[in-house]
Short mmCIF file of C-alpha atoms in Angstrom, two decimals:
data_model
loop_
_atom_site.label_atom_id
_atom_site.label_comp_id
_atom_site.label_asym_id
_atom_site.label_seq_id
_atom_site.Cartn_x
_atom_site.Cartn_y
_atom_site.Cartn_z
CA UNK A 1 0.00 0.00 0.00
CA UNK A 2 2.85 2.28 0.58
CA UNK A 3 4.25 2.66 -2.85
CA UNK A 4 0.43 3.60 -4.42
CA UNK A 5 0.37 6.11 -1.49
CA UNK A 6 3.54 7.53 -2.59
CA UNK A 7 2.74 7.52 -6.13
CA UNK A 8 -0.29 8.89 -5.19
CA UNK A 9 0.96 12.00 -3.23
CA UNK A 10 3.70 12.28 -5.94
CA UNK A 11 0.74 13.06 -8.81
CA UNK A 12 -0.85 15.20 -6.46
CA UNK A 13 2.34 17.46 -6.02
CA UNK A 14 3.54 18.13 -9.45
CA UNK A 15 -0.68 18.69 -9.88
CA UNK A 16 -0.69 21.43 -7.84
CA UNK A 17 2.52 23.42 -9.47
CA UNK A 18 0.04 22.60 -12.73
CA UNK A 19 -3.17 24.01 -10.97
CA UNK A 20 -1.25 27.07 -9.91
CA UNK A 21 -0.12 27.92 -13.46
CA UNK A 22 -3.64 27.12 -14.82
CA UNK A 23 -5.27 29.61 -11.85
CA UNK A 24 -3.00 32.11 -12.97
CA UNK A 25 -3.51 31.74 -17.28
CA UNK A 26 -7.35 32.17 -16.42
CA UNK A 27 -6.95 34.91 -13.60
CA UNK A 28 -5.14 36.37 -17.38
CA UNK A 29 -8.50 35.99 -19.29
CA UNK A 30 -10.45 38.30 -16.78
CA UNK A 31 -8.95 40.99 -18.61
CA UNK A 32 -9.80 39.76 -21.85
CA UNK A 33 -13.10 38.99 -21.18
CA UNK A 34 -13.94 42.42 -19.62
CA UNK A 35 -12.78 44.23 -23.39
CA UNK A 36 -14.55 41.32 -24.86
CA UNK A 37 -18.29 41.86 -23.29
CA UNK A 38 -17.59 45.63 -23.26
CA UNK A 39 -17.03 45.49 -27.18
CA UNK A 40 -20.31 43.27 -27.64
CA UNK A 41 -22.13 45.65 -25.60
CA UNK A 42 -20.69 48.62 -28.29
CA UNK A 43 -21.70 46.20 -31.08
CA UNK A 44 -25.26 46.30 -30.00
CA UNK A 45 -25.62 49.54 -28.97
CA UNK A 46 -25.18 50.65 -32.50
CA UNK A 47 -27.05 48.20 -34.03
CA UNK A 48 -30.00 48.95 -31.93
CA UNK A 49 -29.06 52.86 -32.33
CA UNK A 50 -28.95 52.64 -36.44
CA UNK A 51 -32.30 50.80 -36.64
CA UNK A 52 -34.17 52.95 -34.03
CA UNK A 53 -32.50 56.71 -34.61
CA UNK A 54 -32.96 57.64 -38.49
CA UNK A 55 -33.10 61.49 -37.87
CA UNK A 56 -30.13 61.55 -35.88
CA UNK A 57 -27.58 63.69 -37.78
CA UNK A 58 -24.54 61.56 -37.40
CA UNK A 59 -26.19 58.33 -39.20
CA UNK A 60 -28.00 60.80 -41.79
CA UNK A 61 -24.78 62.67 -42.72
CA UNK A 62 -22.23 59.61 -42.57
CA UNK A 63 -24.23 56.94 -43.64
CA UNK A 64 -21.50 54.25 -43.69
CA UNK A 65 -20.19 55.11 -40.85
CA UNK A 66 -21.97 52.80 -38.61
CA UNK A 67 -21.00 49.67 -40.90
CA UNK A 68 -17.59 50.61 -40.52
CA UNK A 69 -17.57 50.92 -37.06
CA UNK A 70 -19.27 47.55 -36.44
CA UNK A 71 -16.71 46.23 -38.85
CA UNK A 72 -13.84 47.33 -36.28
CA UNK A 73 -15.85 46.06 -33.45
CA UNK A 74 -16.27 42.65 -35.04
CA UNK A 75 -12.91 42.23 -36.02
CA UNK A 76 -11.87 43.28 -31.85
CA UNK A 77 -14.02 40.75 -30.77
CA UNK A 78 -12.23 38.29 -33.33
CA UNK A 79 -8.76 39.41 -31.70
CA UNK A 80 -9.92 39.15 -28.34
CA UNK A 81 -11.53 35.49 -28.06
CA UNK A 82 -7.96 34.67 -30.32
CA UNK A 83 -6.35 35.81 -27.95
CA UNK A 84 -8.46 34.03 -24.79
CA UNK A 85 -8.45 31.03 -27.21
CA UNK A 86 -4.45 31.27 -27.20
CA UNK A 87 -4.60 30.37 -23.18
CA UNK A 88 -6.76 27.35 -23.87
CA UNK A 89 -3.26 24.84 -24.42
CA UNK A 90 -2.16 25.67 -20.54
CA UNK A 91 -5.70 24.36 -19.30
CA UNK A 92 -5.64 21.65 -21.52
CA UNK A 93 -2.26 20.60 -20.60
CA UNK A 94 -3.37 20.57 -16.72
CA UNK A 95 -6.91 18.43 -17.72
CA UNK A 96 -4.18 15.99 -19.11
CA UNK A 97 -1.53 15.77 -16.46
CA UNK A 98 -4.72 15.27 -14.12
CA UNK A 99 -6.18 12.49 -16.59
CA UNK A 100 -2.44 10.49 -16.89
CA UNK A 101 -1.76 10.96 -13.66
CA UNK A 102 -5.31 9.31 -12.48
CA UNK A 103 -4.28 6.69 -15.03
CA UNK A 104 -1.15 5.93 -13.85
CA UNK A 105 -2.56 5.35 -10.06
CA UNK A 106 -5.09 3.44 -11.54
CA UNK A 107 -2.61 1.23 -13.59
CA UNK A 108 -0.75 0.60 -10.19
CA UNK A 109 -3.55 0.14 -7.89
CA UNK A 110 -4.44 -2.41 -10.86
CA UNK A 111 -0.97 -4.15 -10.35
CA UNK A 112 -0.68 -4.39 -6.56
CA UNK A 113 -4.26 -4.23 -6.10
CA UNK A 114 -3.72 -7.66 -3.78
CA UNK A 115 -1.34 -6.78 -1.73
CA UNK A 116 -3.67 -3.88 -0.30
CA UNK A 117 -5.54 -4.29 3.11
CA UNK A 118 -8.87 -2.67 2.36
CA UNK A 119 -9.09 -2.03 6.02
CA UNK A 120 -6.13 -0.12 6.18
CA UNK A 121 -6.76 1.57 3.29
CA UNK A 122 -9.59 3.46 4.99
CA UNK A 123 -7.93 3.97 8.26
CA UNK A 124 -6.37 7.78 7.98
CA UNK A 125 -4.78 10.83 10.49
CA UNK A 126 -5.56 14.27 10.77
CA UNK A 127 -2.35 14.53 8.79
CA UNK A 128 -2.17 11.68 6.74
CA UNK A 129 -5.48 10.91 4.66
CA UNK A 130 -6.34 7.89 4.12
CA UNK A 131 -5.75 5.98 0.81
CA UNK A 132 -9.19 5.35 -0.23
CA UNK A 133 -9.98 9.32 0.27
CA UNK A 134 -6.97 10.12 -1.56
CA UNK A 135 -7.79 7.78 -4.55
CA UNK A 136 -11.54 9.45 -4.71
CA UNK A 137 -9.81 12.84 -4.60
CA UNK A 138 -7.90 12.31 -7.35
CA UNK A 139 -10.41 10.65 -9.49
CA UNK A 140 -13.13 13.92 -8.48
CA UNK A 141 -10.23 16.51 -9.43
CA UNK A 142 -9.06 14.29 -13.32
CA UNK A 143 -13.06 14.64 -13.71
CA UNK A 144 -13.98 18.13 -13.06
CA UNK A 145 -10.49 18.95 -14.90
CA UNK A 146 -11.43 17.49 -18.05
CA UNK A 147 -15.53 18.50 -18.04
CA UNK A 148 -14.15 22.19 -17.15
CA UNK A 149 -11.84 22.04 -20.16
CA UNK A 150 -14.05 20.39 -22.31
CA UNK A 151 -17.03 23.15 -21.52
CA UNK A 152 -14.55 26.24 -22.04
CA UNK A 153 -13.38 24.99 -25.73
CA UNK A 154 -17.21 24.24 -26.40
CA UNK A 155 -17.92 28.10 -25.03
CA UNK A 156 -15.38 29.28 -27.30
CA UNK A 157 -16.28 26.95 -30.65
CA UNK A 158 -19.99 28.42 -30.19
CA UNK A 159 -19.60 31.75 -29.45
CA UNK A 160 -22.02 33.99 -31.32
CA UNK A 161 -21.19 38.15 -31.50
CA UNK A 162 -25.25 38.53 -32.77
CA UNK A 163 -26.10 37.10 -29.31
CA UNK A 164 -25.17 39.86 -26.62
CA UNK A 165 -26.92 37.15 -23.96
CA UNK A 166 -25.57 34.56 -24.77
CA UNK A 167 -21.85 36.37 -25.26
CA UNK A 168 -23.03 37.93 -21.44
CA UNK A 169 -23.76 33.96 -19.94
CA UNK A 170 -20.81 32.99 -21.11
CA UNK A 171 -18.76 35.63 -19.36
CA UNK A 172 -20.54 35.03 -16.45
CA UNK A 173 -20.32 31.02 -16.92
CA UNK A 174 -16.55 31.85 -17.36
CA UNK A 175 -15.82 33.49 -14.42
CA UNK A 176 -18.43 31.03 -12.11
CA UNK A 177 -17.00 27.89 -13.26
CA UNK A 178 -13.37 28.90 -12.04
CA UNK A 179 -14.81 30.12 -8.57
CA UNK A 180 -16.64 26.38 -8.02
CA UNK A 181 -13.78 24.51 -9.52
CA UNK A 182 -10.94 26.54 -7.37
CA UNK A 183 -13.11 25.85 -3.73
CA UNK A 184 -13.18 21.94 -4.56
CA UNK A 185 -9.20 22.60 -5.38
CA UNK A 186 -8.68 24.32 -2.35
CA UNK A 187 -10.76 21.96 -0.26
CA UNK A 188 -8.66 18.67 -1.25
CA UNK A 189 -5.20 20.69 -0.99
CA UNK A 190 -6.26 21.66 2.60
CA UNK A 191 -6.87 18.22 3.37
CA UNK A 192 -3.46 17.03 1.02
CA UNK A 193 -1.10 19.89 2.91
CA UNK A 194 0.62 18.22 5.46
CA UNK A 195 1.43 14.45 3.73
CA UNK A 196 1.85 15.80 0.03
CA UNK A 197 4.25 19.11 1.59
CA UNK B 1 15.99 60.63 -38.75
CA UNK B 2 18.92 61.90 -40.17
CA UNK B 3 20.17 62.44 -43.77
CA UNK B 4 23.86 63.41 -44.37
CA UNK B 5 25.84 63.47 -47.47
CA UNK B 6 26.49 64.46 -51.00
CA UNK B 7 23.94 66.10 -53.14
CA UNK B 8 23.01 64.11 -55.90
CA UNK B 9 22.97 66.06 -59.74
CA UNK B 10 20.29 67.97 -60.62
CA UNK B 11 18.13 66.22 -63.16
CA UNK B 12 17.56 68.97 -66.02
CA UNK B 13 17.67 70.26 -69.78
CA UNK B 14 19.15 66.66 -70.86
CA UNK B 15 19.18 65.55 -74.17
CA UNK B 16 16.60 63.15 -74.75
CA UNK B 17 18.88 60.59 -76.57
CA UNK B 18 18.68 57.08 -74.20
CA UNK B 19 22.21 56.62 -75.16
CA UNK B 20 23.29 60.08 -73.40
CA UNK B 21 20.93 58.83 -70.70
CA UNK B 22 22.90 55.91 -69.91
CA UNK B 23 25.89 58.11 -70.37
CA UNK B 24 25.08 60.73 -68.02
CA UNK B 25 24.02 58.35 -65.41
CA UNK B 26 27.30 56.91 -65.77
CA UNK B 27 28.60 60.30 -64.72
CA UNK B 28 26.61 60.65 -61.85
CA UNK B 29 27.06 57.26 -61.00
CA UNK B 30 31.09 58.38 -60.62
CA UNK B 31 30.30 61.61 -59.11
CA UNK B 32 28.03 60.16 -55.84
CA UNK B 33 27.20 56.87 -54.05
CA UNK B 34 24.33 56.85 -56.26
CA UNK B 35 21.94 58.75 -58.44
CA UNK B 36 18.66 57.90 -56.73
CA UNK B 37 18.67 57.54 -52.93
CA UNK B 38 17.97 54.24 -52.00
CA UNK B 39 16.94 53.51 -48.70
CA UNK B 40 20.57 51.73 -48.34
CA UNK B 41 22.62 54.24 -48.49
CA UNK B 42 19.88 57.36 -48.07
CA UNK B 43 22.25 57.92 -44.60
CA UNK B 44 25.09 58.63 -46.59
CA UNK B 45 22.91 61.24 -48.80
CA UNK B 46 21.98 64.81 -48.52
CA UNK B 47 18.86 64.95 -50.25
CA UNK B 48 17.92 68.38 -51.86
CA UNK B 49 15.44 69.36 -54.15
CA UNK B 50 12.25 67.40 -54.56
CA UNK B 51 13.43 64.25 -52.58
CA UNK B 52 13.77 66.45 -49.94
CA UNK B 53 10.60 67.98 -49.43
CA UNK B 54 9.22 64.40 -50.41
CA UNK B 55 11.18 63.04 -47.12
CA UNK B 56 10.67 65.80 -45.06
CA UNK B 57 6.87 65.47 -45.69
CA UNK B 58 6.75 61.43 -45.04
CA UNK B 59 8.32 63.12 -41.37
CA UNK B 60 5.82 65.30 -41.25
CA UNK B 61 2.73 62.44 -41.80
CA UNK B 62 4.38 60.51 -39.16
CA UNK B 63 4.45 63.41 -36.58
CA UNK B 64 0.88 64.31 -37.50
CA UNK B 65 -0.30 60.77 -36.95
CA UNK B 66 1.08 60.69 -33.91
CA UNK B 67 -0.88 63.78 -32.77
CA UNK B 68 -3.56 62.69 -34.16
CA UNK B 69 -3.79 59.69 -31.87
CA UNK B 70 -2.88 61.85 -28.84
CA UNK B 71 -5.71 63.92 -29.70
CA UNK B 72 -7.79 61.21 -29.82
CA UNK B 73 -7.14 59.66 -26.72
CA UNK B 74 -8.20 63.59 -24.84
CA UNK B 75 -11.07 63.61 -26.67
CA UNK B 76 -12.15 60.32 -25.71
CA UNK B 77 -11.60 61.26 -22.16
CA UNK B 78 -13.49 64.33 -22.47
CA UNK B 79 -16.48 62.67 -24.59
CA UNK B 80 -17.05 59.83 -22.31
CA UNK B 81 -17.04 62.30 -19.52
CA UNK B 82 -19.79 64.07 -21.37
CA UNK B 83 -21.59 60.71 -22.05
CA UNK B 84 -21.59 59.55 -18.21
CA UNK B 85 -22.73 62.83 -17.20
CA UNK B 86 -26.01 62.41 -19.52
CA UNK B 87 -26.42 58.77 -18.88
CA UNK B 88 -26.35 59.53 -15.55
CA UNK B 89 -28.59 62.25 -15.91
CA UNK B 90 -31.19 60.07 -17.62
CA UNK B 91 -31.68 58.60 -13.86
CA UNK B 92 -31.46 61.81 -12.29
CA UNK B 93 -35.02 63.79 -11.36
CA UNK B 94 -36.18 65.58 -14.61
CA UNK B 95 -36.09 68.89 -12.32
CA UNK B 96 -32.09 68.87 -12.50
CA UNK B 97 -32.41 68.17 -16.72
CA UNK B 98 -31.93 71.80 -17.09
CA UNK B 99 -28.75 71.79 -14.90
CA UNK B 100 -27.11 68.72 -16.33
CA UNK B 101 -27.94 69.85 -19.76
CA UNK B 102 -26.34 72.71 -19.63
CA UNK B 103 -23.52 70.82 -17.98
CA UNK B 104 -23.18 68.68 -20.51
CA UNK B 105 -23.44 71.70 -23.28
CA UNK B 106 -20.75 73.52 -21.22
CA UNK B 107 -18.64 70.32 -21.55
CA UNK B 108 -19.25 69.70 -25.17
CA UNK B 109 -18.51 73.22 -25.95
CA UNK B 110 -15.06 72.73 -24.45
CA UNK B 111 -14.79 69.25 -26.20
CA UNK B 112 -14.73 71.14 -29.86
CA UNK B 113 -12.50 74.35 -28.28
CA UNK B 114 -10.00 71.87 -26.82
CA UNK B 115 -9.83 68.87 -29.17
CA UNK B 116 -11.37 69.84 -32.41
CA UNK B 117 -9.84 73.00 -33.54
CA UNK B 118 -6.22 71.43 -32.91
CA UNK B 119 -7.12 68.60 -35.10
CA UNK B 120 -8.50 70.49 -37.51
CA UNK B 121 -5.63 72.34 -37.39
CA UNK B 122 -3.73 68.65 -38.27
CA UNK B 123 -6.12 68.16 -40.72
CA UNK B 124 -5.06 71.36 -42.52
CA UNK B 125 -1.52 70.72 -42.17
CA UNK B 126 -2.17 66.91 -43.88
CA UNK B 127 -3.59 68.58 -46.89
CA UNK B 128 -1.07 70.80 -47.49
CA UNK B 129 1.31 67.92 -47.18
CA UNK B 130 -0.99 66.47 -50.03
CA UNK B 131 -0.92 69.88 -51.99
CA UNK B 132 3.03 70.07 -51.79
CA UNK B 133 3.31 66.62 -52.92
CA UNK B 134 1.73 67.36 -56.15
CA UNK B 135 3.65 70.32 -56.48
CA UNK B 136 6.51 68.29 -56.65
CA UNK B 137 4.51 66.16 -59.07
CA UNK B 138 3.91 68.82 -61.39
CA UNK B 139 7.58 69.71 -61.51
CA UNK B 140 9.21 66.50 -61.87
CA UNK B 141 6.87 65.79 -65.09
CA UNK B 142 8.11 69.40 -65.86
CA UNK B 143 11.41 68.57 -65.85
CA UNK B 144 11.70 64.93 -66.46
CA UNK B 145 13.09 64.38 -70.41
CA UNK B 146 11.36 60.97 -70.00
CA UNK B 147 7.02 60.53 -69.74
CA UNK B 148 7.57 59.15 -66.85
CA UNK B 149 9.90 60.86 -64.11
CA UNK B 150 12.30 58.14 -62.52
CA UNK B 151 11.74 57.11 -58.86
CA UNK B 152 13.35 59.57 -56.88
CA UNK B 153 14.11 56.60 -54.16
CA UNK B 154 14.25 53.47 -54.38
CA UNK B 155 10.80 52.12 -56.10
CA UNK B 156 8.43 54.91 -55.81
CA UNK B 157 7.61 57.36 -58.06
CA UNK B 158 6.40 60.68 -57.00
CA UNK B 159 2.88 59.49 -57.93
CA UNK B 160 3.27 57.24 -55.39
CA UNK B 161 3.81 59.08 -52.17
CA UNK B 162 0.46 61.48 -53.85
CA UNK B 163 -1.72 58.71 -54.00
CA UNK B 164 -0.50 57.71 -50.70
CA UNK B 165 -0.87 61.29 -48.91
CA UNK B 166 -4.21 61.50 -51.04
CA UNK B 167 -5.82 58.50 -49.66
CA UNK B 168 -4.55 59.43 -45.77
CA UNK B 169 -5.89 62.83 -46.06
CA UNK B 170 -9.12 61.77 -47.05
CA UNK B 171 -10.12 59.65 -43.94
CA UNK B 172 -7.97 62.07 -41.50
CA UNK B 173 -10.55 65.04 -42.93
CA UNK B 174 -13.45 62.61 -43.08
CA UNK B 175 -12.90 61.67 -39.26
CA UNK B 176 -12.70 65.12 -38.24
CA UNK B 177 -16.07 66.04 -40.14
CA UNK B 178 -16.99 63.02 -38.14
CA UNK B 179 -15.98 64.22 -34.64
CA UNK B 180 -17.67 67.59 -35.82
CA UNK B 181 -20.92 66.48 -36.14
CA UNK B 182 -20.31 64.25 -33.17
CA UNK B 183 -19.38 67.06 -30.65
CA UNK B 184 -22.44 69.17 -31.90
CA UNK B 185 -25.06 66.70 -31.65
CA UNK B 186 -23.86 64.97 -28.28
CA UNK B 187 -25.48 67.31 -26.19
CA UNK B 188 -29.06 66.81 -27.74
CA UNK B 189 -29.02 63.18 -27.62
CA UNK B 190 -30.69 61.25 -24.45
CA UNK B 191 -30.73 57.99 -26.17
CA UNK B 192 -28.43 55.50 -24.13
CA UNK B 193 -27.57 53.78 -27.63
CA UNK B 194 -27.06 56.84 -29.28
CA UNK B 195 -24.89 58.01 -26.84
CA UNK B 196 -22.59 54.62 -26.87
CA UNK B 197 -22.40 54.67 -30.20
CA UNK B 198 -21.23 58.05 -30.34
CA UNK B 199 -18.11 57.30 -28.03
CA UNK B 200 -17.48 54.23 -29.86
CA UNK B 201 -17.09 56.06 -33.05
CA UNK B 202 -14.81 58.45 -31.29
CA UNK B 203 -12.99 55.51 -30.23
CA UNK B 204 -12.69 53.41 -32.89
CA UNK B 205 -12.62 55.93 -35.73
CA UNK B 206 -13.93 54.21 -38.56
CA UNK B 207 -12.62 56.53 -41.92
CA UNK B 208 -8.91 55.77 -40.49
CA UNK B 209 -8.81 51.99 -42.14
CA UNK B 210 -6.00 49.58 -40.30
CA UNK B 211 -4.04 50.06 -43.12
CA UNK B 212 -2.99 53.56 -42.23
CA UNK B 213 0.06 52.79 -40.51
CA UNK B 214 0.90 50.50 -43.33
CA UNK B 215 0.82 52.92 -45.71
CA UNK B 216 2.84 55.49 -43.27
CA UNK B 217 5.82 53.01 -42.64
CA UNK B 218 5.89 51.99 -46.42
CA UNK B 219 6.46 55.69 -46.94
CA UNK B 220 9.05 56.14 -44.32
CA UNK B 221 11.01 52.54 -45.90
CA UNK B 222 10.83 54.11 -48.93
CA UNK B 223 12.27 57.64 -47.67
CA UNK B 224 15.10 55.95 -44.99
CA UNK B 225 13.61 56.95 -42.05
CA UNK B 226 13.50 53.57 -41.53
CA UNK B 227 15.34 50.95 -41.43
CA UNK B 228 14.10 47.99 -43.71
#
């Protein structure tokens, strides 16, 4: 039982310099997402303006200038979700460090699956959990990792500028997800802190 | 942005034989580093005539351009200030409209003393650019033996840099018509989607295309004031 508990520990460790690097890239997409919904809201402000204001001097006298200036906007937008779409590799890479290192506990637990005493294995300390808690943690955080990544790409592959809600939902999905995901994180590190180091 | 050197041979009353052509550039080709300032060795050249005002003008756009933007970013400042103020007003008690309006009117009127006039000002300045440049058009095909004057750099004719200070001045004058209208109507508008709009097309200033600066450092490659 030792050596899975070490192994087990050992994935959890080089998980968390991965978790910190992945809090940080989307702490780095706040920013972006702030010009992002702040351009959609400009983008349908003049739509709505152009359809609704026909004696307003500014639309009678430049005519085109409207289309060019949603023009810009659209291509910002394009820039910015490039550029949120550009972080997407670092979460990715954490959702797959999770996933082999949940496969290579599993692949050992598989091996020397015999020589474990189930009782022991759900004895644990206030400082040492025990290894059946430890195995569900890890298996919970490889989970939410990949669902997490998986429902940020599909935000970003379905995004729709014509849409101010749903552009708005997403921000808001954006920014919620990482607040529920980070308190489970949190929660299994606080229990993790004084056998993992 | 400096320009030091020889001064290359004035290009007039030639014969219009292409062998004395070849011949005389031969001559010139003894007498400096070159006989058209490239943008290679344009440090080793002082340029005088009409590649001279042609380079100190492609300065000039770049200086202006840079204003410009300056400009912009006050009057954004300003605008948005002005926009906040009646957005905020639309919540305020329609006893205090009279107040805030004139506020706002006080601000706007400040908005076109402060940032308009000085960019109209630029704007002035980039179509005299534009006039000079065909000046210098009209007295190269003057002078030139040939229909066609040579480049007086490295790949651009002097129809070139008009075209390009033609197209430039046309959206800088068709923003500030743009800003015009926008700083006189502001104060009259209530709508909330108006009123965005308005600071977005302060903002983003649609006439200048992305392009602009492309067409500014292809003029300042083909002048040396860059480096390519």
């Amino acid at each position: 039982m030792e050596p899975l508990k070490q192994h087990i520990k050992k994935v959890f460790a080089t998980l968390r310099g991965d978790l910190k690097t992945r809090r940080e890239c989307l702490t780095s997409t706040e920013a972006l997402w702030e010009s992002l919904i702040n351009t959609v809201e400009q983008y349908h402000c003049c739509s709505r303006a152009q359809e609704g204001k026909t004696n307003v001097a500014v639309f009678r006298d430049f005519p085109e200038a409207n289309e060019k200036l949603q023009t810009k906007l659209v291509s910002t937008m394009s820039l910015l979700v490039d550029r949120i779409q550009k972080k997407m590799p670092v979460l990715e890479k954490t959702s797959k460090a999770a996933h082999t290192g949940w496969q290579s506990t599993w692949q050992l637990l598989a091996k020397q699956g015999r020589h474990v005493d189930v009782a022991e294995s759900v004895k644990g300390t206030s400082t040492e959990p025990c290894l059946a808690d430890m195995l569900l943690w890890l298996q919970r955080l490889n989970l939410l990792l990949q669902q997490d990544y998986a429902e940020r790409a599909w935000m970003l592959e379905s995004m729709d500028f014509e849409s101010e809600t749903l552009m708005v939902g997403y921000h808001s999905l954006w920014l919620s997800k990482q607040k529920i995901l980070q308190q489970e994180i949190d929660t299994i590190f606080a229990y993790l802190q004084f056998s993992v180091g | 942005m400096n320009g030091n050197s020889q001064t290359p041979q004035p290009r007039r009353g030639r014969s219009g034989n292409p062998a004395d052509r070849e011949n005389r550039r031969g001559e010139e080709d003894s007498q400096t580093p070159s006989h058209r300032a490239s943008p290679a060795n344009l440090s080793q050249i002082r340029l005088q005539g009409s590649a001279r005002i042609i380079k100190d003008h492609c300065a000039d756009w770049n200086n202006f351009m840079e204003r410009w933007d300056e400009l912009n970013d006050k009057g954004f400042q300003l605008a948005n200030k002005i926009i906040n103020l009646k957005l905020h007003q639309e919540k305020q008690v329609q006893s205090t409209e009279a107040l805030l309006a004139h506020d706002s009117g006080a601000e706007s009127e400040k908005t076109k003393d402060e940032i308009c006039y000085p960019r109209k000002h630029l704007a002035d300045k980039m179509h005299n650019i534009t006039v000079h440049f065909e000046g210098v058009r009209r007295l190269e095909y003057h002078t030139s033996i040939d229909e066609d004057p040579e480049p007086l750099f490295d790949t651009w004719t002097v129809d070139r840099f008009c075209e390009i200070s033609e197209e430039l001045e046309g959206m800088y004058s068709q923003e500030i018509k743009l800003k015009e209208s926008i700083v006189q109507d502001i104060a009259h508008q209530m709508s909330r989607d108006v009123l965005m709009t308005y600071i977005s097309l302060w903002h983003h200033q649609p006439y200048l295309e992305e392009r602009n600066h492309l067409m500014l450092k292809s003029m300042l490659l083909e002048t040396g004031w860059v480096d390519p």
